[in-house]
């Protein structure tokens, strides 16, 4: 099969803005939810151009590889005028039903338990911003409350960031407060390291200046 949808430009325009065309889907379980979200956004902007009963067919046209192999028999039955299978019609013409079918076939098995394990094992190895992004992605798949998420978020931070969080004195009432403050501290420490590289190691700058406590 072709690697791009037939006669489909990379972007389409609406009266409000331009929206990118969704990616092709090859059956990767870890990319399914992102792909569905791309289409949800696409349909939101193009609601006047795409009939709700055609959404399943349009999504099917973006399937390749394993995904295309799976959808092909369903498409053949749907396109057969002599076949009046109500379940097949509902699958393609009712968008929530189509997405449910996709998740049954290509969704991550035991996604919540996998997210639970991932969030407990996650450690900051790059910037706090990168760590926070990955953490929040896992957090959305769990049913943990905000307090538990804050505990796990702190646990995965580098020791220096955790130390400065304890000293910062900033009120932290929820996970988003914690994320903002940890990113601010990480950025300040990064700037401090850059500035120190410009000076003789014997005359180091005071990190408290960059952390706002000098």
CSV table of C-alpha atoms in Angstrom, one decimal:
chain,number,residue,atom,x,y,z
A,1,UNK,CA,0.0,0.0,0.0
A,2,UNK,CA,1.0,3.6,-0.4
A,3,UNK,CA,2.7,5.4,2.4
A,4,UNK,CA,0.4,8.5,2.1
A,5,UNK,CA,-3.4,8.8,1.8
A,6,UNK,CA,-4.6,9.1,-1.8
A,7,UNK,CA,-5.0,12.6,-3.0
A,8,UNK,CA,-4.6,14.0,0.5
A,9,UNK,CA,-2.6,17.2,1.0
A,10,UNK,CA,-0.4,17.6,4.2
A,11,UNK,CA,-2.7,20.3,5.5
A,12,UNK,CA,-6.2,21.4,5.0
A,13,UNK,CA,-7.7,24.8,5.9
A,14,UNK,CA,-10.9,25.8,7.6
A,15,UNK,CA,-12.5,29.2,7.9
A,16,UNK,CA,-10.9,29.5,11.4
A,17,UNK,CA,-7.4,28.1,11.0
A,18,UNK,CA,-5.3,25.4,9.4
A,19,UNK,CA,-5.1,22.0,10.9
A,20,UNK,CA,-2.5,19.3,10.1
A,21,UNK,CA,-3.7,16.0,8.6
A,22,UNK,CA,-3.4,13.1,11.1
A,23,UNK,CA,-0.5,10.7,10.7
A,24,UNK,CA,-0.8,7.2,9.2
A,25,UNK,CA,-1.4,4.4,11.7
A,26,UNK,CA,0.5,1.1,11.3
A,27,UNK,CA,-0.9,-0.7,14.4
A,28,UNK,CA,1.6,0.5,17.0
A,29,UNK,CA,-0.2,0.1,20.3
A,30,UNK,CA,1.8,2.9,21.9
A,31,UNK,CA,0.8,5.4,19.2
A,32,UNK,CA,-2.9,4.6,19.1
A,33,UNK,CA,-4.2,7.2,21.6
A,34,UNK,CA,-2.1,9.9,20.0
A,35,UNK,CA,-3.5,9.0,16.6
A,36,UNK,CA,-7.1,9.0,17.9
A,37,UNK,CA,-6.4,12.4,19.5
A,38,UNK,CA,-5.1,13.8,16.2
A,39,UNK,CA,-8.3,12.8,14.5
A,40,UNK,CA,-10.5,14.2,17.3
A,41,UNK,CA,-8.8,17.5,16.7
A,42,UNK,CA,-9.1,17.2,13.0
A,43,UNK,CA,-12.8,16.5,13.2
A,44,UNK,CA,-13.3,19.4,15.6
A,45,UNK,CA,-11.9,21.8,13.1
A,46,UNK,CA,-13.4,20.1,10.0
A,47,UNK,CA,-16.8,19.3,11.5
A,48,UNK,CA,-18.6,21.0,8.6
A,49,UNK,CA,-16.6,19.1,5.9
A,50,UNK,CA,-16.7,15.5,7.4
A,51,UNK,CA,-20.1,13.9,7.9
A,52,UNK,CA,-20.1,12.2,11.4
A,53,UNK,CA,-21.2,8.9,9.7
A,54,UNK,CA,-18.1,9.1,7.5
A,55,UNK,CA,-15.5,9.5,10.3
A,56,UNK,CA,-14.8,5.8,10.7
A,57,UNK,CA,-14.2,5.4,7.0
A,58,UNK,CA,-11.9,8.4,6.9
A,59,UNK,CA,-9.8,7.0,9.8
A,60,UNK,CA,-9.7,3.6,8.1
A,61,UNK,CA,-8.2,5.3,5.0
A,62,UNK,CA,-5.2,6.3,7.2
A,63,UNK,CA,-4.4,2.7,8.2
A,64,UNK,CA,-1.4,0.9,6.9
A,65,UNK,CA,0.5,-2.3,7.7
A,66,UNK,CA,-1.0,-4.4,10.5
A,67,UNK,CA,-3.8,-1.9,11.0
A,68,UNK,CA,-4.8,-2.1,7.4
A,69,UNK,CA,-4.8,-5.9,7.4
A,70,UNK,CA,-7.1,-5.8,10.4
A,71,UNK,CA,-9.6,-3.3,9.0
A,72,UNK,CA,-9.7,-4.8,5.5
A,73,UNK,CA,-12.4,-7.5,6.1
A,74,UNK,CA,-14.6,-5.1,8.0
A,75,UNK,CA,-14.3,-2.6,5.1
A,76,UNK,CA,-15.1,-5.3,2.5
A,77,UNK,CA,-18.3,-6.2,4.4
A,78,UNK,CA,-19.3,-2.5,4.8
A,79,UNK,CA,-18.7,-1.8,1.1
A,80,UNK,CA,-20.7,-4.8,0.0
A,81,UNK,CA,-24.2,-3.6,-0.9
A,82,UNK,CA,-25.5,-7.1,-0.4
A,83,UNK,CA,-24.3,-7.3,3.2
A,84,UNK,CA,-26.6,-5.7,5.7
A,85,UNK,CA,-24.7,-6.5,8.9
A,86,UNK,CA,-25.9,-3.9,11.5
A,87,UNK,CA,-22.9,-4.3,13.7
A,88,UNK,CA,-20.6,-3.4,10.8
A,89,UNK,CA,-22.6,-0.4,9.9
A,90,UNK,CA,-22.6,0.8,13.5
A,91,UNK,CA,-18.8,0.3,13.7
A,92,UNK,CA,-18.1,2.7,10.8
A,93,UNK,CA,-21.0,5.1,11.2
A,94,UNK,CA,-20.9,5.6,14.9
A,95,UNK,CA,-17.6,7.3,15.8
A,96,UNK,CA,-17.4,6.2,19.5
A,97,UNK,CA,-18.1,2.6,18.5
A,98,UNK,CA,-15.3,2.8,15.9
A,99,UNK,CA,-12.8,4.1,18.5
A,100,UNK,CA,-13.9,1.4,20.9
A,101,UNK,CA,-13.1,-1.2,18.3
A,102,UNK,CA,-9.7,0.3,17.7
A,103,UNK,CA,-8.9,0.2,21.4
A,104,UNK,CA,-10.0,-3.4,21.7
A,105,UNK,CA,-7.7,-4.4,19.0
A,106,UNK,CA,-4.7,-2.0,19.3
A,107,UNK,CA,-5.0,-0.5,22.8
A,108,UNK,CA,-2.3,-1.1,25.4
A,109,UNK,CA,-3.3,-4.1,27.6
A,110,UNK,CA,-3.4,-3.3,31.3
A,111,UNK,CA,-2.5,0.3,30.5
A,112,UNK,CA,-3.3,1.5,34.0
A,113,UNK,CA,-1.1,-1.0,35.8
A,114,UNK,CA,1.7,-0.3,33.4
A,115,UNK,CA,1.4,3.4,34.0
A,116,UNK,CA,1.5,2.7,37.8
A,117,UNK,CA,4.8,0.8,37.4
A,118,UNK,CA,6.3,3.4,35.1
A,119,UNK,CA,5.5,6.3,37.4
A,120,UNK,CA,7.1,4.5,40.3
A,121,UNK,CA,10.3,3.7,38.4
A,122,UNK,CA,10.6,7.1,36.6
A,123,UNK,CA,13.7,9.1,37.4
A,124,UNK,CA,14.9,12.5,36.2
A,125,UNK,CA,17.8,12.1,33.8
A,126,UNK,CA,17.6,15.3,31.7
A,127,UNK,CA,15.8,18.5,32.5
A,128,UNK,CA,12.9,18.8,35.0
A,129,UNK,CA,10.7,20.0,32.1
A,130,UNK,CA,11.4,16.7,30.2
A,131,UNK,CA,10.8,14.7,33.4
A,132,UNK,CA,7.6,16.5,34.1
A,133,UNK,CA,6.3,15.9,30.6
A,134,UNK,CA,6.9,12.1,30.8
A,135,UNK,CA,5.5,12.0,34.4
A,136,UNK,CA,2.2,13.7,33.5
A,137,UNK,CA,1.8,11.4,30.5
A,138,UNK,CA,1.8,8.4,32.9
A,139,UNK,CA,-0.2,10.2,35.6
A,140,UNK,CA,-3.1,10.7,33.2
A,141,UNK,CA,-3.4,6.9,32.9
A,142,UNK,CA,-3.6,6.2,36.6
A,143,UNK,CA,-6.3,6.8,39.2
A,144,UNK,CA,-3.9,8.2,41.8
A,145,UNK,CA,-5.0,11.3,43.7
A,146,UNK,CA,-3.0,14.6,43.6
A,147,UNK,CA,-1.2,14.0,46.9
A,148,UNK,CA,0.1,10.6,45.8
A,149,UNK,CA,1.2,12.0,42.5
A,150,UNK,CA,3.2,14.8,44.3
A,151,UNK,CA,5.0,12.2,46.4
A,152,UNK,CA,6.0,10.2,43.4
A,153,UNK,CA,7.0,13.3,41.4
A,154,UNK,CA,9.3,14.5,44.2
A,155,UNK,CA,10.8,11.0,44.5
A,156,UNK,CA,12.0,10.9,40.9
A,157,UNK,CA,13.7,14.3,40.9
A,158,UNK,CA,17.4,14.7,41.1
A,159,UNK,CA,18.7,15.2,44.7
A,160,UNK,CA,19.8,18.8,44.1
A,161,UNK,CA,16.4,19.8,42.9
A,162,UNK,CA,14.7,18.0,45.8
A,163,UNK,CA,17.0,19.8,48.2
A,164,UNK,CA,16.2,23.2,46.7
A,165,UNK,CA,12.4,22.4,46.8
A,166,UNK,CA,12.6,21.9,50.5
A,167,UNK,CA,14.3,25.3,50.9
A,168,UNK,CA,12.3,27.3,48.5
A,169,UNK,CA,9.4,28.3,50.8
A,170,UNK,CA,7.0,28.5,47.9
A,171,UNK,CA,3.5,27.4,48.7
A,172,UNK,CA,2.7,24.1,46.9
A,173,UNK,CA,-0.9,23.1,46.9
A,174,UNK,CA,-1.1,20.7,44.0
A,175,UNK,CA,0.9,18.8,41.4
A,176,UNK,CA,1.0,21.8,39.0
A,177,UNK,CA,2.4,24.1,41.7
A,178,UNK,CA,5.1,21.5,42.3
A,179,UNK,CA,6.0,21.1,38.6
A,180,UNK,CA,6.2,24.9,38.1
A,181,UNK,CA,8.5,25.4,41.1
A,182,UNK,CA,10.7,22.4,40.3
A,183,UNK,CA,11.2,23.7,36.7
A,184,UNK,CA,12.0,27.2,38.0
A,185,UNK,CA,14.6,25.7,40.3
A,186,UNK,CA,16.1,23.5,37.6
A,187,UNK,CA,16.3,26.5,35.2
A,188,UNK,CA,18.0,28.6,37.9
A,189,UNK,CA,20.5,25.8,38.6
A,190,UNK,CA,21.3,25.5,34.9
A,191,UNK,CA,21.9,29.2,34.5
A,192,UNK,CA,24.1,29.1,37.6
A,193,UNK,CA,26.2,26.3,36.0
A,194,UNK,CA,26.5,28.2,32.8
A,195,UNK,CA,27.7,31.4,34.6
A,196,UNK,CA,30.2,29.5,36.7
A,197,UNK,CA,31.8,28.1,33.5
A,198,UNK,CA,32.7,31.7,32.6
A,199,UNK,CA,34.6,32.3,35.9
A,200,UNK,CA,37.7,30.8,37.6
A,201,UNK,CA,36.5,27.7,39.6
A,202,UNK,CA,38.1,29.3,42.7
A,203,UNK,CA,35.6,32.3,42.6
A,204,UNK,CA,32.3,30.5,42.1
A,205,UNK,CA,29.1,32.5,42.0
A,206,UNK,CA,26.6,32.0,44.8
A,207,UNK,CA,23.8,29.7,43.6
A,208,UNK,CA,21.3,31.4,46.0
A,209,UNK,CA,21.5,34.4,43.7
A,210,UNK,CA,19.9,32.4,40.9
A,211,UNK,CA,17.4,30.7,43.2
A,212,UNK,CA,16.0,34.0,44.4
A,213,UNK,CA,17.2,33.7,48.0
A,214,UNK,CA,20.3,35.9,48.0
